[in-house]
Coordinates of C-alpha atoms in Angstrom, one line a residue:
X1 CA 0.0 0.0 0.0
X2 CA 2.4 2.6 1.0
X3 CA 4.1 2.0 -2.7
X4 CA 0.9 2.5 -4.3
X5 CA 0.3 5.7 -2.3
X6 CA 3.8 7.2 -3.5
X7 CA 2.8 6.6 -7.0
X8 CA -0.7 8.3 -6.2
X9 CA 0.4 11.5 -5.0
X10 CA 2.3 11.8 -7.9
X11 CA -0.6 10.9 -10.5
X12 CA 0.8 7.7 -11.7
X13 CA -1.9 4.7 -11.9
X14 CA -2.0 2.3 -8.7
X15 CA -3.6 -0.5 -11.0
X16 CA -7.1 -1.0 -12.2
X17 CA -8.8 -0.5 -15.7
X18 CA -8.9 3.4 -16.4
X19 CA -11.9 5.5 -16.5
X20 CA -14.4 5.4 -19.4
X21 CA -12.7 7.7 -22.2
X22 CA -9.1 7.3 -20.6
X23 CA -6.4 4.9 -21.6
X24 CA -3.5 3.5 -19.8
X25 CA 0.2 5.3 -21.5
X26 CA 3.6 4.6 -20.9
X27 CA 5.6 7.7 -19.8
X28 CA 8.9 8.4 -18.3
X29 CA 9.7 10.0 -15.3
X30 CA 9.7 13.7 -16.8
X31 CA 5.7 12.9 -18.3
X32 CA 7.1 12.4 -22.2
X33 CA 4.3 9.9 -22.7
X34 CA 6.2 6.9 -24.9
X35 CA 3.4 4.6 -26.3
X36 CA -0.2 3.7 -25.4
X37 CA -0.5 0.2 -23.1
X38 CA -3.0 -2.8 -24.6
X39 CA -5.7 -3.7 -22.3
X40 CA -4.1 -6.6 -19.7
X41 CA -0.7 -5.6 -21.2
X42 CA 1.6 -5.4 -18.2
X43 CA 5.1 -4.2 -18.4
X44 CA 7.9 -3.0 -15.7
X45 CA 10.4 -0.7 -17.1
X46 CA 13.1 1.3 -14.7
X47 CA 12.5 5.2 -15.3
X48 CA 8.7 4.5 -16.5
X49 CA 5.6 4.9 -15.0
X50 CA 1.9 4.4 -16.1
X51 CA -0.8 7.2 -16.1
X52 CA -4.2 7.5 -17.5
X53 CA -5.1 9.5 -20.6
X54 CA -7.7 11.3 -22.1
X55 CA -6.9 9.6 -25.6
X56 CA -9.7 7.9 -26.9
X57 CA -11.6 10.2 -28.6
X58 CA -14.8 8.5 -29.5
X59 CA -15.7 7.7 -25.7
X60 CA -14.3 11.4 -24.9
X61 CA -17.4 13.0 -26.8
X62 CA -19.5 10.5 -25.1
X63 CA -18.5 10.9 -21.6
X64 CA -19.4 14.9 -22.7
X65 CA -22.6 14.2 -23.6
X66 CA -23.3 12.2 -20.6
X67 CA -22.3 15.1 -18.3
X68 CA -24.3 17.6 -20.5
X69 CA -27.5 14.9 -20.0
X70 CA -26.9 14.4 -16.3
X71 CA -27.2 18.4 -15.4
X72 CA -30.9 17.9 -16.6
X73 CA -31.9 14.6 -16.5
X74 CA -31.9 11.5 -14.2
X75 CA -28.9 8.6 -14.5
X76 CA -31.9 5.6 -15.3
X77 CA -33.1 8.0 -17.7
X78 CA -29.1 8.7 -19.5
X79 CA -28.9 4.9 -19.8
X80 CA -32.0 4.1 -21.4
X81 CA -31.2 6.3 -24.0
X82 CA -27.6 4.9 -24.7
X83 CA -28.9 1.9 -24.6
X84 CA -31.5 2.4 -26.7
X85 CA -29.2 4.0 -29.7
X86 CA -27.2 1.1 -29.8
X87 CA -23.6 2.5 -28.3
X88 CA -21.5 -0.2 -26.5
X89 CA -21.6 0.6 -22.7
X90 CA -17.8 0.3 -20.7
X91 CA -16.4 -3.0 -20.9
X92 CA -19.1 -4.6 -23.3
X93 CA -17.3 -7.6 -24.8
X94 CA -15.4 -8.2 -21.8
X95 CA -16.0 -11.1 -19.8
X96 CA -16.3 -10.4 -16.0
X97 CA -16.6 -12.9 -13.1
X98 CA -19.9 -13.7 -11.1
X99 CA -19.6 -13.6 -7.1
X100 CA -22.8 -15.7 -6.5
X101 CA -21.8 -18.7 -9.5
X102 CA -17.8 -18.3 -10.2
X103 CA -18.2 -18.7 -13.5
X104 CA -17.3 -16.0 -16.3
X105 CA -19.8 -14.2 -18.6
X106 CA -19.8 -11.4 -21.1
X107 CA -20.6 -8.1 -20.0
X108 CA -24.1 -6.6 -22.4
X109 CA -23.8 -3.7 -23.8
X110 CA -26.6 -2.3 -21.8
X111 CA -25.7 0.8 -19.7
X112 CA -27.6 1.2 -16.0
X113 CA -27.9 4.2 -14.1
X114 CA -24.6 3.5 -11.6
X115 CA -22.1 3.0 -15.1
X116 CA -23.7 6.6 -16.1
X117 CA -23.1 7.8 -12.2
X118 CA -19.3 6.3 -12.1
X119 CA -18.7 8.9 -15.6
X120 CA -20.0 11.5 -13.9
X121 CA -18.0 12.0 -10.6
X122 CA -14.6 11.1 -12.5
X123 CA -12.3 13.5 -10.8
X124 CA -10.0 13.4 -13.6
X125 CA -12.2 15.5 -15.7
X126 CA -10.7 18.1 -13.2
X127 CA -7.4 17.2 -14.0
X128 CA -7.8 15.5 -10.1
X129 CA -6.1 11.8 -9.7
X130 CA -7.7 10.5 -6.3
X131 CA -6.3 7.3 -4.6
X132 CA -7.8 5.5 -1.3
X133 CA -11.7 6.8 -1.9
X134 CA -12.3 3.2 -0.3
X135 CA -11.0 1.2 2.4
X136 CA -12.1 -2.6 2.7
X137 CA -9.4 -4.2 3.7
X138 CA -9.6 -7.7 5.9
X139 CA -6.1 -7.0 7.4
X140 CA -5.5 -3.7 6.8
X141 CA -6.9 -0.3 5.4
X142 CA -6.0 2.8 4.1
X143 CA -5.1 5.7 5.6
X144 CA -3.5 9.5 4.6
X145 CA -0.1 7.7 6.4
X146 CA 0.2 4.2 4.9
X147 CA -1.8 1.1 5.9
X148 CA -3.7 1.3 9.6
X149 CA -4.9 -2.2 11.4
X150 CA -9.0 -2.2 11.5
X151 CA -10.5 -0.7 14.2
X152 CA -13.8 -2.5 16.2
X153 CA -15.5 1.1 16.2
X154 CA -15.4 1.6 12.5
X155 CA -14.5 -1.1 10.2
X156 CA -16.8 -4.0 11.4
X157 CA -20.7 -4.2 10.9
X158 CA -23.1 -3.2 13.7
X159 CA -25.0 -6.2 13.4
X160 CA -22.7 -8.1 15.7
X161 CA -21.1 -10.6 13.1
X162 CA -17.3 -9.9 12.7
X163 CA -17.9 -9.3 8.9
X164 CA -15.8 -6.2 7.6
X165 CA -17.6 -3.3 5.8
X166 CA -16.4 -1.1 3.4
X167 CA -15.5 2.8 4.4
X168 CA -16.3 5.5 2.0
X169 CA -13.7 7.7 2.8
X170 CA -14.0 11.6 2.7
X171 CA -12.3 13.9 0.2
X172 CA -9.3 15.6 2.9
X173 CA -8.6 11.5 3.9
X174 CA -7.7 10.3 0.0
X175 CA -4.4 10.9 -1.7
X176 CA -4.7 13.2 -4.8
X177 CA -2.6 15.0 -7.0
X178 CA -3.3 18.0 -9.9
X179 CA -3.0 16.5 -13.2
X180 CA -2.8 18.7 -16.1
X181 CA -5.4 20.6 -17.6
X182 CA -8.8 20.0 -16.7
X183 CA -11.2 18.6 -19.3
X184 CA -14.5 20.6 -18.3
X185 CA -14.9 23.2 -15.6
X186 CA -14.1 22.3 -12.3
X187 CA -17.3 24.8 -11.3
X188 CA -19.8 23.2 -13.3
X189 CA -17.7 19.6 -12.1
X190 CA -18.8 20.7 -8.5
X191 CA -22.5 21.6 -9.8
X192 CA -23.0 18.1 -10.8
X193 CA -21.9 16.6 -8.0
X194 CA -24.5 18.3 -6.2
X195 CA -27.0 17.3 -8.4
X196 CA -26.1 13.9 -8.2
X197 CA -25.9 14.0 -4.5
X198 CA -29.9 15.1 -4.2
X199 CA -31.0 12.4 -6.3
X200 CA -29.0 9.8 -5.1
X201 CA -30.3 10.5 -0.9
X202 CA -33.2 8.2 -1.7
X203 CA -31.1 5.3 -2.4
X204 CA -27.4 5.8 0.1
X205 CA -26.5 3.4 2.0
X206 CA -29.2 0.7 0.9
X207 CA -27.3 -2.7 -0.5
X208 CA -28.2 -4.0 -3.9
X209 CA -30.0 -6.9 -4.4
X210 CA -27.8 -10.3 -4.2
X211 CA -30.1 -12.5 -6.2
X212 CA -32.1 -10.0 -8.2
X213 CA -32.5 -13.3 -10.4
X214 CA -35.3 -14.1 -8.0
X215 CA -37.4 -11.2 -7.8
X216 CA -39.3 -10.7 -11.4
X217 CA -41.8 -8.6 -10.1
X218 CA -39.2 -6.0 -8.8
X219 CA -40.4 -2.6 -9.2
X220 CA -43.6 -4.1 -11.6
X221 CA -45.8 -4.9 -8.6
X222 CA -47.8 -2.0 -6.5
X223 CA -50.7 -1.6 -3.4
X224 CA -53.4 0.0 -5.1
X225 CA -54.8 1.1 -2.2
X226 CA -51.9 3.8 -1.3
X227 CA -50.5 3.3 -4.8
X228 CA -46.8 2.6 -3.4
X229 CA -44.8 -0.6 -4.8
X230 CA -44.2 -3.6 -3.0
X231 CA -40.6 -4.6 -2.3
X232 CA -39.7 -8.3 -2.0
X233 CA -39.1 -9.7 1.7
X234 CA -38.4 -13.6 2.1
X235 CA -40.7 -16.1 3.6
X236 CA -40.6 -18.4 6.0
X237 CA -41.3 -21.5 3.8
X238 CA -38.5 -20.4 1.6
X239 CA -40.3 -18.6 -0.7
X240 CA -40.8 -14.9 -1.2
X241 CA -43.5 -12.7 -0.8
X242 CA -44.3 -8.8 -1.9
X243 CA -45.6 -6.6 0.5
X244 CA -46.7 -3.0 0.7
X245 CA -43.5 -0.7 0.7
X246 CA -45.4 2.1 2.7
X247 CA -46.3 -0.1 5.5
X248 CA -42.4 -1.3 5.5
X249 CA -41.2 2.5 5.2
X250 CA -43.3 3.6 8.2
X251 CA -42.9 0.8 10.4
X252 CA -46.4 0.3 10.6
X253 CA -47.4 3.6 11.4
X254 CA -48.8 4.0 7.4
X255 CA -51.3 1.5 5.3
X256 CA -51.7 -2.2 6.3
X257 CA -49.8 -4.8 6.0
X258 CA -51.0 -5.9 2.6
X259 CA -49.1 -8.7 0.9
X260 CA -49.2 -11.5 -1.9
X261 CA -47.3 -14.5 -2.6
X262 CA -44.7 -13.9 -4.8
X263 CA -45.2 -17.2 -6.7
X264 CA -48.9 -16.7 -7.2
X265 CA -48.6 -13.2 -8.2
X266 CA -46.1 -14.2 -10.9
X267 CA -48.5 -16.8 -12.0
X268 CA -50.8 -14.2 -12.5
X269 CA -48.9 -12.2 -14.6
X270 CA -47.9 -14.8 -16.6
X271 CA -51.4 -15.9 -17.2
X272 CA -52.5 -12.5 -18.6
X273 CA -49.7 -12.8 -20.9
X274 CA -50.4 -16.3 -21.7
X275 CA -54.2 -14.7 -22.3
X276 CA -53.2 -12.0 -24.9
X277 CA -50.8 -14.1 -26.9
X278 CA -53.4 -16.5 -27.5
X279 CA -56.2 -14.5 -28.3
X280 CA -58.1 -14.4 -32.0
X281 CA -56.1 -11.4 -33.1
X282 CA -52.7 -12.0 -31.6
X283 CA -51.9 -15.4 -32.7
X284 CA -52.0 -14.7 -36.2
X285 CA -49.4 -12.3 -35.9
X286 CA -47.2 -14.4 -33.2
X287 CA -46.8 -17.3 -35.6
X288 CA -45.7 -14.6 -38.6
X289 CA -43.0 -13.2 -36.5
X290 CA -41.7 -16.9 -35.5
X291 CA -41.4 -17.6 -38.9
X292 CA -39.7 -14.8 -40.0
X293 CA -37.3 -15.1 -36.8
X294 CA -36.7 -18.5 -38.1
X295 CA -36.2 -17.4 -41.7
X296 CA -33.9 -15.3 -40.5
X297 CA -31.7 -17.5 -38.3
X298 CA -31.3 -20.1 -41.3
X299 CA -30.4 -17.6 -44.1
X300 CA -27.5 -16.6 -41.6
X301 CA -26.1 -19.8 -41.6
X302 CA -22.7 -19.7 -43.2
X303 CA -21.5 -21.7 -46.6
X304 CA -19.5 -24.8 -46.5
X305 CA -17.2 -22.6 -48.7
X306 CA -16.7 -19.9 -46.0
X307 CA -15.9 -22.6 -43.5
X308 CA -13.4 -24.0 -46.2
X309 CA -11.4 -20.6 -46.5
X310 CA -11.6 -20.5 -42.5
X311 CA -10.0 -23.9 -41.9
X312 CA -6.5 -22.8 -44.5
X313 CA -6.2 -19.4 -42.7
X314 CA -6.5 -21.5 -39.2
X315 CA -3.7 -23.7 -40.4
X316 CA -1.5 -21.0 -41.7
X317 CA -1.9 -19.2 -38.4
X318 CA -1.0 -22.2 -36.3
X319 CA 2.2 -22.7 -38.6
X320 CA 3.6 -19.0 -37.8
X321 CA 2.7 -19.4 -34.0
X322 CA 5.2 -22.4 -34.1
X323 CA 7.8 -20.8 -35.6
X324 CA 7.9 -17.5 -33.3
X325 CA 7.6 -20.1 -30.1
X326 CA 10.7 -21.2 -31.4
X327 CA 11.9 -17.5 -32.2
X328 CA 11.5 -16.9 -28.3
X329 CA 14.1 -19.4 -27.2
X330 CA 17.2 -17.7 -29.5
X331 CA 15.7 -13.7 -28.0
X332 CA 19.5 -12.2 -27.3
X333 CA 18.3 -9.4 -25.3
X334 CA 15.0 -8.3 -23.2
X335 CA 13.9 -6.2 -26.4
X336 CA 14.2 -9.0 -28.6
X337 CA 12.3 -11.0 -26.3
X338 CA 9.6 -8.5 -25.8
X339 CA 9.3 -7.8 -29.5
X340 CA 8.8 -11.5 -29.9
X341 CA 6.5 -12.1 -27.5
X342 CA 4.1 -9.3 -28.6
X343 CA 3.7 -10.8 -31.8
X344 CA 3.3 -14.8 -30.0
X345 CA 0.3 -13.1 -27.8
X346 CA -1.2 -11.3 -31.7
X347 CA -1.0 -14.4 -33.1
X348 CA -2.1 -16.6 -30.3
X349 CA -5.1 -13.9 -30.3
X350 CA -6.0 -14.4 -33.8
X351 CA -5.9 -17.8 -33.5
X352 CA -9.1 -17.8 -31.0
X353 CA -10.7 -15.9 -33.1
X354 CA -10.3 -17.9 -36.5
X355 CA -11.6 -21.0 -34.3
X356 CA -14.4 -19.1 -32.7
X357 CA -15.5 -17.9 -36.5
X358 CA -14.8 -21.8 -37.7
X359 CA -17.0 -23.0 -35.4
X360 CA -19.7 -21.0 -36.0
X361 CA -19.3 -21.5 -40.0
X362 CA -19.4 -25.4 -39.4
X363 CA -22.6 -26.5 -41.8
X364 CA -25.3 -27.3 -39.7
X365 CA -28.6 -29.2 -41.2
X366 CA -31.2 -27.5 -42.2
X367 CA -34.1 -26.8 -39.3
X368 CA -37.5 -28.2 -39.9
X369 CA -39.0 -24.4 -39.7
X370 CA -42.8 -25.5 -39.1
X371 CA -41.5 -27.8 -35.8
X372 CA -39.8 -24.6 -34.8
X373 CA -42.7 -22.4 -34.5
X374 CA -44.8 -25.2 -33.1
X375 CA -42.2 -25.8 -30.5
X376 CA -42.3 -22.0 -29.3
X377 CA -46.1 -21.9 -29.1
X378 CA -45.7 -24.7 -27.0
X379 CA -43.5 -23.5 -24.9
X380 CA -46.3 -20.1 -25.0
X381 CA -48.3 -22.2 -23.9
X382 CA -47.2 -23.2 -20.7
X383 CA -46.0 -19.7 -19.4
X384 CA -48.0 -19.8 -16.4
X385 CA -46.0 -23.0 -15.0
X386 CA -42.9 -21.6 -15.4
X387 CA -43.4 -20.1 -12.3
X388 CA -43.0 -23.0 -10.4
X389 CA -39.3 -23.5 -11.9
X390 CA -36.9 -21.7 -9.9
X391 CA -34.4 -21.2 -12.6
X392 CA -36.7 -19.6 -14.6
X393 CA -37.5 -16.5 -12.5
X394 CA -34.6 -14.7 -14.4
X395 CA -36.3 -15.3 -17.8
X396 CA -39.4 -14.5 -16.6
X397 CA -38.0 -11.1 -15.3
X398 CA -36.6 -10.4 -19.1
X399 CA -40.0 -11.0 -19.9
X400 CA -41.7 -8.2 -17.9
X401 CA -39.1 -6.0 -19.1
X402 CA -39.7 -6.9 -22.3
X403 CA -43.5 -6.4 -22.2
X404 CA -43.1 -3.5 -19.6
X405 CA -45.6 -5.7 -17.7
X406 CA -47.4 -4.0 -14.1
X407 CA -49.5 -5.3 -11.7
X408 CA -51.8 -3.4 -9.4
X409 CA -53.6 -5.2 -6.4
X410 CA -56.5 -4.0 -4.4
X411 CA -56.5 -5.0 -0.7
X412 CA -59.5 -5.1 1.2
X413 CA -60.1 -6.3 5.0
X414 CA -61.5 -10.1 5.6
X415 CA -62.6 -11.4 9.0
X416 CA -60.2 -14.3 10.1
X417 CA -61.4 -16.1 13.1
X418 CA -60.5 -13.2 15.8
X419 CA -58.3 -10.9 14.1
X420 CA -58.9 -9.3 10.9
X421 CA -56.7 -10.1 7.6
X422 CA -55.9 -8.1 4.2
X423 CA -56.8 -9.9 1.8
X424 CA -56.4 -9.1 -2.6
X425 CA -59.4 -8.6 -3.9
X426 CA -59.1 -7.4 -7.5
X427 CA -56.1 -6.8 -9.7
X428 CA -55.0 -5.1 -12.7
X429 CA -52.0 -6.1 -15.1
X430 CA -51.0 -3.7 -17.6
X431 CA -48.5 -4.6 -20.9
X432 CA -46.8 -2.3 -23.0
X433 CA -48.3 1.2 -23.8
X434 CA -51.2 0.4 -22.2
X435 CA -51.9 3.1 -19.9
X436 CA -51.6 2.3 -15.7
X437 CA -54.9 2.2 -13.8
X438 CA -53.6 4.7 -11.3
X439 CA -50.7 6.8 -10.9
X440 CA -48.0 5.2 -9.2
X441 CA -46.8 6.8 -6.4
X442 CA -43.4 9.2 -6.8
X443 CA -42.7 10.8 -3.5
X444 CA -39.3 9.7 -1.6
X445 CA -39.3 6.5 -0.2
X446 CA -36.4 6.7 2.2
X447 CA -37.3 6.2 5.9
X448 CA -36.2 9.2 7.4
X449 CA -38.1 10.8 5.1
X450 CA -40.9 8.9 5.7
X451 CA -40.7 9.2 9.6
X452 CA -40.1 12.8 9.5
X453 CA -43.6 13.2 8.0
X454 CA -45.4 11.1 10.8
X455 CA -44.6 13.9 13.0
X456 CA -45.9 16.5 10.5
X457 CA -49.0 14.2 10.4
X458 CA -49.6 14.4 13.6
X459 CA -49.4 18.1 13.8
X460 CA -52.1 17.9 11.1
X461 CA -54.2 15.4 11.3
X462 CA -56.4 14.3 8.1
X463 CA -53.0 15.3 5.7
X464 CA -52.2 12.4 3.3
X465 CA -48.9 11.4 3.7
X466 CA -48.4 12.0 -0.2
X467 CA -49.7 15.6 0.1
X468 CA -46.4 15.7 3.2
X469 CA -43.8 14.7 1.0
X470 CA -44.7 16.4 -2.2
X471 CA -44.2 14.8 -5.7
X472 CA -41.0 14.6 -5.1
X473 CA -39.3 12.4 -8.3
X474 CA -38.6 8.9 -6.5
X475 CA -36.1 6.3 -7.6
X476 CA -37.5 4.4 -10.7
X477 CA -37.1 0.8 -11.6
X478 CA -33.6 -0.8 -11.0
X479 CA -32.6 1.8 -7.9
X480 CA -35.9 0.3 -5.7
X481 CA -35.0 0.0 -2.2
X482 CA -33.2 -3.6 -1.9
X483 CA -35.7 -4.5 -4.6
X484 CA -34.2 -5.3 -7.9
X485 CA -30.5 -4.7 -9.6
X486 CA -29.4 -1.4 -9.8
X487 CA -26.7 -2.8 -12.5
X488 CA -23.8 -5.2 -13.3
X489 CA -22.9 -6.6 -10.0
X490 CA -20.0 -8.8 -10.9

């Protein structure tokens, strides 16, 4: 740590993948920048140093725009529209690590609100190279001084487990050092940051979903009665249910304790779409667009010929990739090596690719298109019991998201022996355009927030707690509270 802090405070890079818009360089001590680093290309050179850059050009623009659209607009809002024009979102095409599974998967090229966020507070628009924002250590952390040992008070959850938790640390306690000229002004910098400050108080300090695969309702499902959503709390069977996110807000003190199972609720979604897409006029027009899917999946089906010319430039590849391995044994010098090596690892590269495009250009027999479309209507078909597979709840999630699919539930009391019960009564599911049935609510949903109005209701009783907090924008789907993903975890 203490090496990494020298080479912070004097703006070098202390590891990681650079910013989006900024490159890793190669530079020597005096900041003559020598030649532009390939991602995972690692070198150690006496006299050189590595910094990031502001040299890719395309994402520069971007990252400009993005600024321009956060001063007016909110993050969720940013990345819908990136997403929806098609540009490639930092690190799409990469292939990241999951926590939960351990195994590796591509990262989409869909942006979320915290990739659009992350752009926006890079200090090295302002010229500003920070170090040490963090400190989540298990032995030590970081500190202005070098590494410190944890401390009981700070660095360990409350909840009585002797689990570390990560420290945000404050601007004065991080290493930074002035860069050169700042990219956009460090005034209007500061203005955003504000910005992004007030929207983001509904959602600090509340952890992200660990399994958002098993909440496909998240953010889809609301209490029509006080037209809040209902957030996803476990059960005791092992299931899940949804239950009114005012009542969990207030701690009782607002609504009822409305609640469905989340299974059955699902279901019911999933029957209404199961309803529509086999109704007279919809079918029709289902069984078109499988065909011309399937059309379209055959005709890109590369030629026998393709996979021919693929095969000789496979072979000739493999041939030069034996001869440099041989090259690298007779290097002279560390240069001669080096030069070698880079073009092993080009070659090596291109090899993966030429067998990646070979065996996608194998011939494969021709598809019977009519068992194709009858197999998907089959599978339409039984949408409604898909519910009851857990490894489907993360399809069935894609699905609402697809269809933009809602549900709103009435709740209405029911005598149950000696106590009295809420119980659904009526329900509402709404795809696509279709219009809501009410107007969901948007006030701030954070519980100080929330418990700062009881006493306001108090003082005037008969106020709707709506008409307390104001319409104050909320946090829209994927930044609920502990309800769905906010983004790319791993």
């Amino acid at each position: 740590m203490n090496s990494q802090l020298a080479l912070a405070r004097q703006g070098y890079s202390t590891g990681g993948r650079p910013p989006y818009g900024f490159e890793r360089w190669l530079v020597t001590i005096d900041g003559q920048e020598r030649r532009k680093l390939q991602p995972g290309e690692h070198t150690r050179l006496p006299g050189r140093h590595v910094v990031w850059l502001p040299t890719d050009e395309a994402s520069l623009q971007r990252t400009f725009r993005i600024i321009e659209m956060l001063e007016t607009q909110r993050a969720s809002r940013v990345a819908a529209i990136l997403t929806a024009e098609g540009i490639p979102s930092p690190l799409a095409g990469t292939y990241r690590r999951d926590k939960q599974t351990g195994t590796a998967r591509m990262v989409s090229g869909v942006w979320h609100s915290n990739m659009v966020t992350n752009i926006g507070r890079n200090k090295l628009l302002v010229a500003l190279k920070t170090y040490g924002s963090r400190s989540m250590g298990d032995h030590g952390r970081f500190s202005p001084n070098g590494p410190r040992r944890l401390s009981e008070d700070q660095d360990y959850r409350d909840d009585g487990s002797e689990k570390e938790k990560v420290i945000l640390n404050a601007d004065f306690v991080t290493a930074a050092a002035p860069l050169a000229e700042p990219l956009i002004d460090p005034g209007r910098f500061e203005r955003l940051q504000a910005i992004l400050d007030e929207r983001g108080q509904s959602q600090r300090g509340k952890p992200r979903s660990r399994d958002p695969d098993k909440n496909p309702l998240g953010a889809r499902i609301f209490d029509a009665n006080c037209r809040w959503a209902m957030y996803r709390i476990p059960d005791k069977t092992g299931g899940f249910r949804y239950k009114c996110g005012c009542y969990m807000q207030s701690h009782g003190q607002r609504c009822t304790s409305n609640h469905v199972d989340g299974l059955q609720a699902t279901r019911f979604v999933l029957g209404a779409i199961q309803q529509k897409v086999f109704g007279p006029a919809f079918l029709p027009r289902l069984e078109a667009k499988l065909r011309a899917i399937a059309q379209r999946d055959l005709a890109s089906l590369r030629s026998e010929t393709s996979a021919t010319s693929l095969q000789a430039a496979l072979a000739k590849v493999t041939a030069e990739l034996a001869t440099v391995a041989r090259n690298l044994g007779f290097a002279n010098n560390r240069d001669e090596y080096q030069a070698i090596s880079q073009a092993f690892n080009a070659l090596t590269a291109q090899k993966r690719q030429l067998e990646a495009e070979l065996a996608d250009a194998t011939p494969q027999p021709r598809p019977d298109l009519d068992a194709q479309v009858r197999d998907a209507l089959v599978v339409a078909g039984r949408l409604r019991d898909l519910a009851e597979q857990p490894d489907k709840l993360a399809s069935i999630g894609e699905l609402f998201r697809g269809l933009n699919a809602r549900l709103f539930l009435s709740f209405a009391p029911v005598k149950q022996k000696k106590r009295e019960v809420h119980r659904v009564t009526s329900g509402t599911v709404a795809l696509g355009a279709a219009p809501s049935p009410l107007e969901p609510y948007q006030g701030p949903t954070a519980r100080e927030q929330i418990k700062a109005s009881q006493a306001a209701s108090a003082a005037n009783p008969g106020t709707a707690l709506v008409g307390l907090l104001g319409n104050v924008p909320s946090a829209e789907e994927g930044k609920s509270i502990g309800n769905v993903n906010r983004g790319d975890w791993i």
